[in-house]
Amino acid sequence: MLLAASGPALSQSSTTIYGIADLGARYSNGMNASNAPIASGSTSAVTSGVNNTSRWGLRGQEDLGSGLQAIFQLEGGINLDTGSAAKADKLFDRLAWVGMKNAYGTIQIGRQTNALVDALTPADPLAIRFASFNPNVNVAALSNTAFGTHAFGQQYGTSGYADNFYRIDNMIKVSGTNGPLRAVAAYSVGEVADSSSALSTRGGALIYQQDGLVLSGGVTRFYNRDRLALDAATIGAAFKFGRWQFKTNFAANKADTAVNKSVHQRIASAGISHELSADLLLTTAYYRVRRETTGRLDDGFDRAFIFLEKSMSKRTTLYLESDFTRWRGDAAGKTGALDNDTRAEALTLGLLHKF
């Protein structure tokens, strides 16, 4: 009798364990195993997350009636080559939120990606592949703004880290969809005593998707503890025609790092994907990054990618990746007293499995 009675309740809720295991053998020249420039030489490494970041997570929902659902998601990154957590100080460094949704929209509260990511994801030429090395993820969406001999060097918003503001704690994100248009608004509480703006974040995004066309844009303002601002914006487009897809995106950000001191970055990108067959995809992408900093020489880098992916099944993909980077100005930095190489190239053979 108890089992029979529990059936309807169980059918109204669900929880799923999911993840991605991505590992590749990588050979690079002019870079170390962390893809940072070196003075000279080559490096062989086993690298996690070249195609898609290795991760595991839990997500679930419960039907509350009248079209309303309670939802949640917990997600943590994994270094698959060592078995360690991507962030030693956070079990769920990627996502940790709870919310509600109905036919009109969704509200989510907790650790989440900033609003720039919502706009950037459909327009990134690599579709957010190789996130640790993808300039749109690192520089446009602010996942890793530290490269070369200078960077922001401080925390903006409640990310918990200096030079990384891709994910923000204490965020309230509201999204709604009307036909082909999706709108996102996000606000993060700074939790600094006697200040409503210090470490706070506010932003929004608009995404239009219909008949293979995507137009997207987003803006976000972050504050540091001293209430200095980091302003960022992105705008992009994608178009799919038959087996071809074209993507382009432009982004810019400016951080006030001190009184009368700032860092200004601009990122332009474009790429083409072509389905060579039903199970073989070729993706190419080019990124141009330029940076201006008060009191320093302008710098930046150019980076190109080629991905060839073979679908072995719905869950498993074999891939071959190649990339080339040319550092400009002093962006390559130094190793001790030696200038690092201004050119780098790499090749990766990897396997991705989704579960």
PDB file of N, CA and C in Angstrom, residues 162-240:
ATOM      1  N   ALA A 162      40.700  36.986  -7.313  1.00  0.00           N
ATOM      2  CA  ALA A 162      41.208  38.105  -8.098  1.00  0.00           C
ATOM      3  C   ALA A 162      41.322  37.678  -9.556  1.00  0.00           C
ATOM      4  N   ASP A 163      40.970  38.573 -10.476  1.00  0.00           N
ATOM      5  CA  ASP A 163      41.104  38.354 -11.919  1.00  0.00           C
ATOM      6  C   ASP A 163      40.221  37.246 -12.466  1.00  0.00           C
ATOM      7  N   ASN A 164      39.188  36.839 -11.737  1.00  0.00           N
ATOM      8  CA  ASN A 164      38.246  35.833 -12.231  1.00  0.00           C
ATOM      9  C   ASN A 164      36.851  36.179 -11.732  1.00  0.00           C
ATOM     10  N   PHE A 165      35.990  36.625 -12.661  1.00  0.00           N
ATOM     11  CA  PHE A 165      34.656  37.085 -12.282  1.00  0.00           C
ATOM     12  C   PHE A 165      33.583  36.452 -13.168  1.00  0.00           C
ATOM     13  N   TYR A 166      33.905  35.289 -13.734  1.00  0.00           N
ATOM     14  CA  TYR A 166      32.993  34.565 -14.624  1.00  0.00           C
ATOM     15  C   TYR A 166      31.778  34.059 -13.857  1.00  0.00           C
ATOM     16  N   ARG A 167      32.004  33.605 -12.623  1.00  0.00           N
ATOM     17  CA  ARG A 167      30.927  33.143 -11.738  1.00  0.00           C
ATOM     18  C   ARG A 167      30.910  33.996 -10.492  1.00  0.00           C
ATOM     19  N   ILE A 168      29.698  34.288 -10.015  1.00  0.00           N
ATOM     20  CA  ILE A 168      29.517  35.230  -8.918  1.00  0.00           C
ATOM     21  C   ILE A 168      28.655  34.597  -7.833  1.00  0.00           C
ATOM     22  N   ASP A 169      29.062  34.771  -6.574  1.00  0.00           N
ATOM     23  CA  ASP A 169      28.264  34.313  -5.438  1.00  0.00           C
ATOM     24  C   ASP A 169      27.088  35.263  -5.188  1.00  0.00           C
ATOM     25  N   ASN A 170      26.141  34.786  -4.394  1.00  0.00           N
ATOM     26  CA  ASN A 170      25.033  35.624  -3.897  1.00  0.00           C
ATOM     27  C   ASN A 170      24.213  36.251  -5.018  1.00  0.00           C
ATOM     28  N   MET A 171      24.105  35.578  -6.146  1.00  0.00           N
ATOM     29  CA  MET A 171      23.445  36.186  -7.308  1.00  0.00           C
ATOM     30  C   MET A 171      21.969  35.816  -7.385  1.00  0.00           C
ATOM     31  N   ILE A 172      21.171  36.804  -7.741  1.00  0.00           N
ATOM     32  CA  ILE A 172      19.758  36.618  -8.070  1.00  0.00           C
ATOM     33  C   ILE A 172      19.623  36.837  -9.574  1.00  0.00           C
ATOM     34  N   LYS A 173      19.249  35.794 -10.298  1.00  0.00           N
ATOM     35  CA  LYS A 173      19.144  35.886 -11.760  1.00  0.00           C
ATOM     36  C   LYS A 173      17.709  35.564 -12.180  1.00  0.00           C
ATOM     37  N   VAL A 174      17.132  36.473 -12.938  1.00  0.00           N
ATOM     38  CA  VAL A 174      15.764  36.319 -13.435  1.00  0.00           C
ATOM     39  C   VAL A 174      15.811  36.284 -14.953  1.00  0.00           C
ATOM     40  N   SER A 175      15.137  35.320 -15.557  1.00  0.00           N
ATOM     41  CA  SER A 175      15.099  35.235 -17.016  1.00  0.00           C
ATOM     42  C   SER A 175      13.692  34.916 -17.481  1.00  0.00           C
ATOM     43  N   GLY A 176      13.372  35.411 -18.659  1.00  0.00           N
ATOM     44  CA  GLY A 176      12.063  35.163 -19.238  1.00  0.00           C
ATOM     45  C   GLY A 176      12.159  35.044 -20.742  1.00  0.00           C
ATOM     46  N   THR A 177      11.241  34.281 -21.340  1.00  0.00           N
ATOM     47  CA  THR A 177      11.249  34.054 -22.785  1.00  0.00           C
ATOM     48  C   THR A 177       9.901  34.421 -23.380  1.00  0.00           C
ATOM     49  N   ASN A 178       9.952  35.171 -24.476  1.00  0.00           N
ATOM     50  CA  ASN A 178       8.744  35.537 -25.211  1.00  0.00           C
ATOM     51  C   ASN A 178       9.000  35.261 -26.688  1.00  0.00           C
ATOM     52  N   GLY A 179       8.500  34.124 -27.176  1.00  0.00           N
ATOM     53  CA  GLY A 179       8.769  33.751 -28.547  1.00  0.00           C
ATOM     54  C   GLY A 179      10.261  33.519 -28.750  1.00  0.00           C
ATOM     55  N   PRO A 180      10.887  34.186 -29.728  1.00  0.00           N
ATOM     56  CA  PRO A 180      12.313  33.984 -29.991  1.00  0.00           C
ATOM     57  C   PRO A 180      13.231  34.806 -29.092  1.00  0.00           C
ATOM     58  N   LEU A 181      12.658  35.647 -28.243  1.00  0.00           N
ATOM     59  CA  LEU A 181      13.456  36.567 -27.426  1.00  0.00           C
ATOM     60  C   LEU A 181      13.564  36.089 -25.989  1.00  0.00           C
ATOM     61  N   ARG A 182      14.788  36.049 -25.472  1.00  0.00           N
ATOM     62  CA  ARG A 182      15.040  35.712 -24.075  1.00  0.00           C
ATOM     63  C   ARG A 182      15.749  36.877 -23.402  1.00  0.00           C
ATOM     64  N   ALA A 183      15.272  37.277 -22.233  1.00  0.00           N
ATOM     65  CA  ALA A 183      15.852  38.382 -21.480  1.00  0.00           C
ATOM     66  C   ALA A 183      16.350  37.877 -20.123  1.00  0.00           C
ATOM     67  N   VAL A 184      17.502  38.404 -19.704  1.00  0.00           N
ATOM     68  CA  VAL A 184      18.123  37.996 -18.446  1.00  0.00           C
ATOM     69  C   VAL A 184      18.496  39.239 -17.654  1.00  0.00           C
ATOM     70  N   ALA A 185      18.189  39.228 -16.356  1.00  0.00           N
ATOM     71  CA  ALA A 185      18.626  40.287 -15.448  1.00  0.00           C
ATOM     72  C   ALA A 185      19.288  39.630 -14.244  1.00  0.00           C
ATOM     73  N   ALA A 186      20.434  40.175 -13.812  1.00  0.00           N
ATOM     74  CA  ALA A 186      21.186  39.555 -12.726  1.00  0.00           C
ATOM     75  C   ALA A 186      21.688  40.617 -11.757  1.00  0.00           C
ATOM     76  N   TYR A 187      21.594  40.303 -10.466  1.00  0.00           N
ATOM     77  CA  TYR A 187      22.107  41.200  -9.425  1.00  0.00           C
ATOM     78  C   TYR A 187      22.741  40.355  -8.321  1.00  0.00           C
ATOM     79  N   SER A 188      23.924  40.748  -7.902  1.00  0.00           N
ATOM     80  CA  SER A 188      24.618  40.045  -6.833  1.00  0.00           C
ATOM     81  C   SER A 188      24.856  40.985  -5.664  1.00  0.00           C
ATOM     82  N   VAL A 189      24.527  40.503  -4.475  1.00  0.00           N
ATOM     83  CA  VAL A 189      24.705  41.285  -3.253  1.00  0.00           C
ATOM     84  C   VAL A 189      26.162  41.195  -2.815  1.00  0.00           C
ATOM     85  N   GLY A 190      26.769  42.356  -2.513  1.00  0.00           N
ATOM     86  CA  GLY A 190      28.175  42.371  -2.126  1.00  0.00           C
ATOM     87  C   GLY A 190      28.449  41.907  -0.708  1.00  0.00           C
ATOM     88  N   GLU A 191      27.466  42.042   0.169  1.00  0.00           N
ATOM     89  CA  GLU A 191      27.568  41.637   1.573  1.00  0.00           C
ATOM     90  C   GLU A 191      28.700  42.342   2.323  1.00  0.00           C
ATOM     91  N   VAL A 192      28.978  43.594   1.950  1.00  0.00           N
ATOM     92  CA  VAL A 192      29.960  44.411   2.654  1.00  0.00           C
ATOM     93  C   VAL A 192      29.211  45.347   3.598  1.00  0.00           C
ATOM     94  N   ALA A 193      29.593  45.358   4.853  1.00  0.00           N
ATOM     95  CA  ALA A 193      28.906  46.187   5.854  1.00  0.00           C
ATOM     96  C   ALA A 193      28.987  47.672   5.488  1.00  0.00           C
ATOM     97  N   ASP A 194      27.881  48.364   5.679  1.00  0.00           N
ATOM     98  CA  ASP A 194      27.793  49.808   5.467  1.00  0.00           C
ATOM     99  C   ASP A 194      28.000  50.227   4.020  1.00  0.00           C
ATOM    100  N   SER A 195      27.792  49.308   3.060  1.00  0.00           N
ATOM    101  CA  SER A 195      27.910  49.670   1.650  1.00  0.00           C
ATOM    102  C   SER A 195      27.024  48.761   0.818  1.00  0.00           C
ATOM    103  N   SER A 196      26.119  49.362   0.056  1.00  0.00           N
ATOM    104  CA  SER A 196      25.244  48.570  -0.801  1.00  0.00           C
ATOM    105  C   SER A 196      25.869  48.309  -2.166  1.00  0.00           C
ATOM    106  N   SER A 197      26.967  49.019  -2.497  1.00  0.00           N
ATOM    107  CA  SER A 197      27.571  48.855  -3.816  1.00  0.00           C
ATOM    108  C   SER A 197      28.878  48.066  -3.807  1.00  0.00           C
ATOM    109  N   ALA A 198      29.651  48.123  -2.728  1.00  0.00           N
ATOM    110  CA  ALA A 198      30.939  47.432  -2.694  1.00  0.00           C
ATOM    111  C   ALA A 198      30.766  45.941  -2.968  1.00  0.00           C
ATOM    112  N   LEU A 199      31.536  45.421  -3.922  1.00  0.00           N
ATOM    113  CA  LEU A 199      31.526  44.012  -4.350  1.00  0.00           C
ATOM    114  C   LEU A 199      30.202  43.560  -4.971  1.00  0.00           C
ATOM    115  N   SER A 200      29.309  44.488  -5.255  1.00  0.00           N
ATOM    116  CA  SER A 200      28.043  44.101  -5.892  1.00  0.00           C
ATOM    117  C   SER A 200      28.221  43.992  -7.409  1.00  0.00           C
ATOM    118  N   THR A 201      27.273  43.340  -8.046  1.00  0.00           N
ATOM    119  CA  THR A 201      27.287  43.144  -9.497  1.00  0.00           C
ATOM    120  C   THR A 201      25.873  43.289 -10.024  1.00  0.00           C
ATOM    121  N   ARG A 202      25.739  43.930 -11.181  1.00  0.00           N
ATOM    122  CA  ARG A 202      24.423  44.057 -11.809  1.00  0.00           C
ATOM    123  C   ARG A 202      24.598  44.014 -13.325  1.00  0.00           C
ATOM    124  N   GLY A 203      23.714  43.305 -14.002  1.00  0.00           N
ATOM    125  CA  GLY A 203      23.851  43.201 -15.446  1.00  0.00           C
ATOM    126  C   GLY A 203      22.623  42.606 -16.099  1.00  0.00           C
ATOM    127  N   GLY A 204      22.668  42.524 -17.404  1.00  0.00           N
ATOM    128  CA  GLY A 204      21.552  41.962 -18.156  1.00  0.00           C
ATOM    129  C   GLY A 204      21.983  41.505 -19.532  1.00  0.00           C
ATOM    130  N   ALA A 205      21.122  40.719 -20.171  1.00  0.00           N
ATOM    131  CA  ALA A 205      21.419  40.202 -21.508  1.00  0.00           C
ATOM    132  C   ALA A 205      20.127  40.010 -22.283  1.00  0.00           C
ATOM    133  N   LEU A 206      20.215  40.130 -23.605  1.00  0.00           N
ATOM    134  CA  LEU A 206      19.111  39.850 -24.519  1.00  0.00           C
ATOM    135  C   LEU A 206      19.612  38.890 -25.589  1.00  0.00           C
ATOM    136  N   ILE A 207      18.853  37.826 -25.849  1.00  0.00           N
ATOM    137  CA  ILE A 207      19.224  36.845 -26.856  1.00  0.00           C
ATOM    138  C   ILE A 207      18.023  36.575 -27.754  1.00  0.00           C
ATOM    139  N   TYR A 208      18.214  36.761 -29.072  1.00  0.00           N
ATOM    140  CA  TYR A 208      17.175  36.490 -30.062  1.00  0.00           C
ATOM    141  C   TYR A 208      17.606  35.271 -30.877  1.00  0.00           C
ATOM    142  N   GLN A 209      16.756  34.231 -30.933  1.00  0.00           N
ATOM    143  CA  GLN A 209      17.073  33.012 -31.663  1.00  0.00           C
ATOM    144  C   GLN A 209      15.875  32.570 -32.490  1.00  0.00           C
ATOM    145  N   GLN A 210      16.059  32.471 -33.810  1.00  0.00           N
ATOM    146  CA  GLN A 210      14.979  31.996 -34.671  1.00  0.00           C
ATOM    147  C   GLN A 210      15.534  31.629 -36.043  1.00  0.00           C
ATOM    148  N   ASP A 211      15.110  30.450 -36.547  1.00  0.00           N
ATOM    149  CA  ASP A 211      15.449  29.999 -37.898  1.00  0.00           C
ATOM    150  C   ASP A 211      16.953  30.033 -38.170  1.00  0.00           C
ATOM    151  N   GLY A 212      17.747  29.554 -37.240  1.00  0.00           N
ATOM    152  CA  GLY A 212      19.190  29.490 -37.436  1.00  0.00           C
ATOM    153  C   GLY A 212      19.932  30.768 -37.166  1.00  0.00           C
ATOM    154  N   LEU A 213      19.216  31.859 -36.852  1.00  0.00           N
ATOM    155  CA  LEU A 213      19.835  33.148 -36.570  1.00  0.00           C
ATOM    156  C   LEU A 213      19.859  33.414 -35.075  1.00  0.00           C
ATOM    157  N   VAL A 214      20.999  33.878 -34.580  1.00  0.00           N
ATOM    158  CA  VAL A 214      21.135  34.280 -33.180  1.00  0.00           C
ATOM    159  C   VAL A 214      21.741  35.678 -33.127  1.00  0.00           C
ATOM    160  N   LEU A 215      21.106  36.565 -32.374  1.00  0.00           N
ATOM    161  CA  LEU A 215      21.652  37.888 -32.076  1.00  0.00           C
ATOM    162  C   LEU A 215      21.660  38.031 -30.566  1.00  0.00           C
ATOM    163  N   SER A 216      22.788  38.431 -29.998  1.00  0.00           N
ATOM    164  CA  SER A 216      22.871  38.481 -28.541  1.00  0.00           C
ATOM    165  C   SER A 216      23.728  39.645 -28.081  1.00  0.00           C
ATOM    166  N   GLY A 217      23.422  40.136 -26.883  1.00  0.00           N
ATOM    167  CA  GLY A 217      24.206  41.214 -26.296  1.00  0.00           C
ATOM    168  C   GLY A 217      24.002  41.250 -24.792  1.00  0.00           C
ATOM    169  N   GLY A 218      25.008  41.735 -24.083  1.00  0.00           N
ATOM    170  CA  GLY A 218      24.899  41.814 -22.629  1.00  0.00           C
ATOM    171  C   GLY A 218      25.842  42.847 -22.049  1.00  0.00           C
ATOM    172  N   VAL A 219      25.481  43.369 -20.887  1.00  0.00           N
ATOM    173  CA  VAL A 219      26.320  44.324 -20.165  1.00  0.00           C
ATOM    174  C   VAL A 219      26.316  43.949 -18.684  1.00  0.00           C
ATOM    175  N   THR A 220      27.412  44.226 -18.005  1.00  0.00           N
ATOM    176  CA  THR A 220      27.498  43.982 -16.569  1.00  0.00           C
ATOM    177  C   THR A 220      28.447  44.989 -15.940  1.00  0.00           C
ATOM    178  N   ARG A 221      28.088  45.470 -14.764  1.00  0.00           N
ATOM    179  CA  ARG A 221      28.979  46.328 -13.965  1.00  0.00           C
ATOM    180  C   ARG A 221      29.302  45.609 -12.664  1.00  0.00           C
ATOM    181  N   PHE A 222      30.604  45.501 -12.375  1.00  0.00           N
ATOM    182  CA  PHE A 222      31.098  44.915 -11.139  1.00  0.00           C
ATOM    183  C   PHE A 222      31.762  46.021 -10.311  1.00  0.00           C
ATOM    184  N   TYR A 223      31.692  45.905  -8.988  1.00  0.00           N
ATOM    185  CA  TYR A 223      32.413  46.827  -8.106  1.00  0.00           C
ATOM    186  C   TYR A 223      33.407  46.035  -7.262  1.00  0.00           C
ATOM    187  N   ASN A 224      34.560  46.660  -6.989  1.00  0.00           N
ATOM    188  CA  ASN A 224      35.475  46.040  -6.041  1.00  0.00           C
ATOM    189  C   ASN A 224      35.147  46.531  -4.631  1.00  0.00           C
ATOM    190  N   ARG A 225      35.965  46.141  -3.667  1.00  0.00           N
ATOM    191  CA  ARG A 225      35.678  46.501  -2.274  1.00  0.00           C
ATOM    192  C   ARG A 225      35.745  48.016  -2.038  1.00  0.00           C
ATOM    193  N   ASP A 226      36.546  48.711  -2.865  1.00  0.00           N
ATOM    194  CA  ASP A 226      36.673  50.162  -2.742  1.00  0.00           C
ATOM    195  C   ASP A 226      35.674  50.898  -3.621  1.00  0.00           C
ATOM    196  N   ARG A 227      34.725  50.174  -4.179  1.00  0.00           N
ATOM    197  CA  ARG A 227      33.654  50.701  -5.025  1.00  0.00           C
ATOM    198  C   ARG A 227      34.160  51.282  -6.344  1.00  0.00           C
ATOM    199  N   LEU A 228      35.324  50.816  -6.801  1.00  0.00           N
ATOM    200  CA  LEU A 228      35.777  51.116  -8.153  1.00  0.00           C
ATOM    201  C   LEU A 228      35.097  50.144  -9.109  1.00  0.00           C
ATOM    202  N   ALA A 229      34.774  50.620 -10.309  1.00  0.00           N
ATOM    203  CA  ALA A 229      33.920  49.848 -11.212  1.00  0.00           C
ATOM    204  C   ALA A 229      34.704  49.111 -12.287  1.00  0.00           C
ATOM    205  N   LEU A 230      34.177  47.966 -12.670  1.00  0.00           N
ATOM    206  CA  LEU A 230      34.581  47.225 -13.860  1.00  0.00           C
ATOM    207  C   LEU A 230      33.342  47.119 -14.735  1.00  0.00           C
ATOM    208  N   ASP A 231      33.386  47.739 -15.910  1.00  0.00           N
ATOM    209  CA  ASP A 231      32.265  47.699 -16.851  1.00  0.00           C
ATOM    210  C   ASP A 231      32.619  46.812 -18.030  1.00  0.00           C
ATOM    211  N   ALA A 232      31.699  45.927 -18.399  1.00  0.00           N
ATOM    212  CA  ALA A 232      31.949  44.983 -19.485  1.00  0.00           C
ATOM    213  C   ALA A 232      30.711  44.853 -20.360  1.00  0.00           C
ATOM    214  N   ALA A 233      30.946  44.619 -21.653  1.00  0.00           N
ATOM    215  CA  ALA A 233      29.841  44.458 -22.601  1.00  0.00           C
ATOM    216  C   ALA A 233      30.242  43.483 -23.695  1.00  0.00           C
ATOM    217  N   THR A 234      29.257  42.821 -24.279  1.00  0.00           N
ATOM    218  CA  THR A 234      29.495  41.890 -25.376  1.00  0.00           C
ATOM    219  C   THR A 234      28.326  41.927 -26.340  1.00  0.00           C
ATOM    220  N   ILE A 235      28.608  41.738 -27.628  1.00  0.00           N
ATOM    221  CA  ILE A 235      27.572  41.679 -28.645  1.00  0.00           C
ATOM    222  C   ILE A 235      28.025  40.685 -29.722  1.00  0.00           C
ATOM    223  N   GLY A 236      27.107  39.834 -30.168  1.00  0.00           N
ATOM    224  CA  GLY A 236      27.511  38.819 -31.126  1.00  0.00           C
ATOM    225  C   GLY A 236      26.362  38.333 -31.986  1.00  0.00           C
ATOM    226  N   ALA A 237      26.707  37.492 -32.963  1.00  0.00           N
ATOM    227  CA  ALA A 237      25.713  36.948 -33.877  1.00  0.00           C
ATOM    228  C   ALA A 237      26.175  35.582 -34.363  1.00  0.00           C
ATOM    229  N   ALA A 238      25.200  34.750 -34.714  1.00  0.00           N
ATOM    230  CA  ALA A 238      25.484  33.433 -35.292  1.00  0.00           C
ATOM    231  C   ALA A 238      24.410  33.133 -36.329  1.00  0.00           C
ATOM    232  N   PHE A 239      24.823  32.433 -37.371  1.00  0.00           N
ATOM    233  CA  PHE A 239      23.869  32.065 -38.417  1.00  0.00           C
ATOM    234  C   PHE A 239      24.203  30.674 -38.925  1.00  0.00           C
ATOM    235  N   LYS A 240      23.206  29.797 -38.966  1.00  0.00           N
ATOM    236  CA  LYS A 240      23.392  28.443 -39.456  1.00  0.00           C
ATOM    237  C   LYS A 240      22.627  28.258 -40.749  1.00  0.00           C
TER     238      LYS A 240
END
